[in-house]
PDB file of C-alpha atoms in Angstrom:
ATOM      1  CA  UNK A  28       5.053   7.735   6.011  1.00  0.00           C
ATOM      2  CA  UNK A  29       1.294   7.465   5.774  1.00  0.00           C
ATOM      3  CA  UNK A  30      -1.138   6.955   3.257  1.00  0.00           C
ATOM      4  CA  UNK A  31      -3.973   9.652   3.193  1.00  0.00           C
ATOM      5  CA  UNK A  32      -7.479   9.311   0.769  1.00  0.00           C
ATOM      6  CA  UNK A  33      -9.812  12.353   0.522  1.00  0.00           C
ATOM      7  CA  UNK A  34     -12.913  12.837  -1.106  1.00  0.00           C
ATOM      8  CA  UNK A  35     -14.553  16.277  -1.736  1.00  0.00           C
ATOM      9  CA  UNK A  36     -17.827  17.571  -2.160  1.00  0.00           C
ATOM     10  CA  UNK A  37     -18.383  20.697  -2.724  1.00  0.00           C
ATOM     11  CA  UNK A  38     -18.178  23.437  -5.742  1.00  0.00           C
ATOM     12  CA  UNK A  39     -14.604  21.646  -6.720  1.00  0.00           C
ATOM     13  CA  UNK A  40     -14.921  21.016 -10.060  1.00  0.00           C
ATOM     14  CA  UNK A  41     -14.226  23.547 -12.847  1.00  0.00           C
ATOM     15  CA  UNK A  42     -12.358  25.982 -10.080  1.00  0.00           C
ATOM     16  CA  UNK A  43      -9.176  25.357 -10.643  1.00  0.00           C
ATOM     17  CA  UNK A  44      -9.209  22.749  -7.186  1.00  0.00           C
ATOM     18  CA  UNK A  45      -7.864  19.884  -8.873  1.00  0.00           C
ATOM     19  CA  UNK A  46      -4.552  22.109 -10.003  1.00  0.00           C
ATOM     20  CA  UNK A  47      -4.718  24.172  -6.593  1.00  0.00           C
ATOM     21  CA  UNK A  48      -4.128  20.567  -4.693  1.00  0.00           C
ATOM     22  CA  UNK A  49      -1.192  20.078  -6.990  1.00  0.00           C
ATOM     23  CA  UNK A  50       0.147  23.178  -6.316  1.00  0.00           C
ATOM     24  CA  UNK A  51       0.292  22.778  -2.071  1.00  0.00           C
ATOM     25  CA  UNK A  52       1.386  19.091  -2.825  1.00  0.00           C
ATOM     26  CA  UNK A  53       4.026  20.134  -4.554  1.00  0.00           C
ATOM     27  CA  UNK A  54       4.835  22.528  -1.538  1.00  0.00           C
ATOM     28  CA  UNK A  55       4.278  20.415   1.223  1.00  0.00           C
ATOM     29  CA  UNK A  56       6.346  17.550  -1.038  1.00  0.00           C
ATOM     30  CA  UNK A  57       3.940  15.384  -0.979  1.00  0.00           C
ATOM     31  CA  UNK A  58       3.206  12.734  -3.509  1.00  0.00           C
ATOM     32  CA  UNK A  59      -0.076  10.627  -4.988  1.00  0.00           C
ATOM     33  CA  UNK A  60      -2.878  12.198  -7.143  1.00  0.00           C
ATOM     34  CA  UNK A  61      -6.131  14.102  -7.493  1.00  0.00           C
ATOM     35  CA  UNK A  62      -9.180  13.710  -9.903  1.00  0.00           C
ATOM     36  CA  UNK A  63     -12.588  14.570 -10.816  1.00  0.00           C
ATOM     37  CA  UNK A  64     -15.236  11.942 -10.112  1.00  0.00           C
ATOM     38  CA  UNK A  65     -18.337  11.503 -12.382  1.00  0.00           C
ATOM     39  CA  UNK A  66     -20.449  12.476  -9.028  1.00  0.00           C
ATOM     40  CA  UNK A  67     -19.279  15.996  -9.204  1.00  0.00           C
ATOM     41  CA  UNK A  68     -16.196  14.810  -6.021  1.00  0.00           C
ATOM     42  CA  UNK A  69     -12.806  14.985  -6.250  1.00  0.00           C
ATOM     43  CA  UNK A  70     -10.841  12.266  -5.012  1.00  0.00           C
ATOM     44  CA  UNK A  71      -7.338  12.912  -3.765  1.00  0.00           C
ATOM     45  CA  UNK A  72      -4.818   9.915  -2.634  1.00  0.00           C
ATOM     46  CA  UNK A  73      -1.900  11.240  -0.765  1.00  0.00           C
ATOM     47  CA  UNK A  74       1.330  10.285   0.924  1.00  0.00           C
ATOM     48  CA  UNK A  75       4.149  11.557   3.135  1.00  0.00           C
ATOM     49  CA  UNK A  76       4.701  12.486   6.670  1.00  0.00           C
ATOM     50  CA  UNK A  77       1.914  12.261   8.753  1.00  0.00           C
ATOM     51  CA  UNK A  78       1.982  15.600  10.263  1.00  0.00           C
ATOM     52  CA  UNK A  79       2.478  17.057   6.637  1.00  0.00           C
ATOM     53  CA  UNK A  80      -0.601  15.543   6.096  1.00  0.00           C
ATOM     54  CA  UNK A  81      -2.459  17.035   8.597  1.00  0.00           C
ATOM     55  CA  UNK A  82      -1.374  20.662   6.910  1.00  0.00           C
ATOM     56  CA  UNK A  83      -2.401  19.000   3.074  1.00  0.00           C
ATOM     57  CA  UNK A  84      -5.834  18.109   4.630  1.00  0.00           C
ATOM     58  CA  UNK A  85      -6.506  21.652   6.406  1.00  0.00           C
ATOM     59  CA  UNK A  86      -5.459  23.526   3.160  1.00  0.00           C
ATOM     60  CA  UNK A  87      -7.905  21.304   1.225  1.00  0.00           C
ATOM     61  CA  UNK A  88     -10.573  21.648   3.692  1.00  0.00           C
ATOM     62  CA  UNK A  89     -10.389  25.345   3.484  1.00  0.00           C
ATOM     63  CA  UNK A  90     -10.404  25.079  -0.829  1.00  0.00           C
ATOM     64  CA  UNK A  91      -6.702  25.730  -2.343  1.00  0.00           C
ATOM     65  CA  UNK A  92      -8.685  27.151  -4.955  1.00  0.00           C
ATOM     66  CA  UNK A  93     -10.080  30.430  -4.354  1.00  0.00           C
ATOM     67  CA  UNK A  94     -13.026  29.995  -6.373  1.00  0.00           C
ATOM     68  CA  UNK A  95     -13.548  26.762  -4.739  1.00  0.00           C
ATOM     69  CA  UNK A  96     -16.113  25.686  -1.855  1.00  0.00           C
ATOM     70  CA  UNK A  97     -15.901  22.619   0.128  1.00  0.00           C
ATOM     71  CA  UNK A  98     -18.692  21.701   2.202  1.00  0.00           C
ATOM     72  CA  UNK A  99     -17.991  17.597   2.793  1.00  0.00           C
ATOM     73  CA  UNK A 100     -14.619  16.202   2.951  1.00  0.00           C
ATOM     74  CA  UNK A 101     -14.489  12.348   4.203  1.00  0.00           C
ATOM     75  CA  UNK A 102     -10.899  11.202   4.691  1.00  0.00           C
ATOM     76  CA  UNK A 103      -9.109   8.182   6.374  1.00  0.00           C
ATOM     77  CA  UNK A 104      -5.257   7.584   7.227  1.00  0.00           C
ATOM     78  CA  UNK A 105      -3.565   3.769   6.528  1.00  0.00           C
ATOM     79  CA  UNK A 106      -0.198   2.552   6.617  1.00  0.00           C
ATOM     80  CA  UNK A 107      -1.016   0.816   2.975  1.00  0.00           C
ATOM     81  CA  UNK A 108       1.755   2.563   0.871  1.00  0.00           C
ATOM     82  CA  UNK A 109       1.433   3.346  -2.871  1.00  0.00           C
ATOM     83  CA  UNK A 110       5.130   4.701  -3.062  1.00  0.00           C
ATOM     84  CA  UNK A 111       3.775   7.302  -5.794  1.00  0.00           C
ATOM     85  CA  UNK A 112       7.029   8.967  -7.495  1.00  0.00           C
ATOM     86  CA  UNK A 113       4.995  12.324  -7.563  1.00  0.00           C
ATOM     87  CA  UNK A 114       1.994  14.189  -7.227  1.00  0.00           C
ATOM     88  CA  UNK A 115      -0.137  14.154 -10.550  1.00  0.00           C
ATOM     89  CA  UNK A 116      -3.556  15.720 -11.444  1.00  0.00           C
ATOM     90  CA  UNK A 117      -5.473  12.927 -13.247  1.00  0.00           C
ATOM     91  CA  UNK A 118      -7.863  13.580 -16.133  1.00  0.00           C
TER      92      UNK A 118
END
């Protein structure tokens, strides 16, 4: 297990992204959350296996939304576990 945080820049707010990222965590079974950030961002803190989490990041990368464009995304991978019970959309 592996703990994965995101942030995204892009057009990723009011496009559905936030709910998108819910959707292929809840297929890939992976838990943590996703939110909006005042700066226009959205900040995503995942967890599960690591390989899993290399899929999670590519489908963000590429917008789960398809009204969604993501031109940054600055990630890092740590071994600091939340042990979130689920996946939740914040805000």
């Amino acid at each position: 297990m592996k703990h994965l945080s995101i942030n995204v820049n892009g057009l990723v707010q009011g496009v559905g992204f936030r709910y998108s990222t819910f959707q292929v965590a809840q297929e890939l079974n992976i838990t943590g959350t996703v939110k909006n950030e005042l700066d226009g961002s959205v900040s995503i803190e995942a967890e599960g296996d690591q390989k899993v989490l290399y899929v999670f990041l590519n489908r963000v990368k590429s917008s789960p939304s398809p009204f969604g464009k993501v031109t940054k995304m600055d990630y890092t991978f740590s071994d600091d576990l939340q042990h979130y019970e689920k996946f939740t959309v914040i805000g």
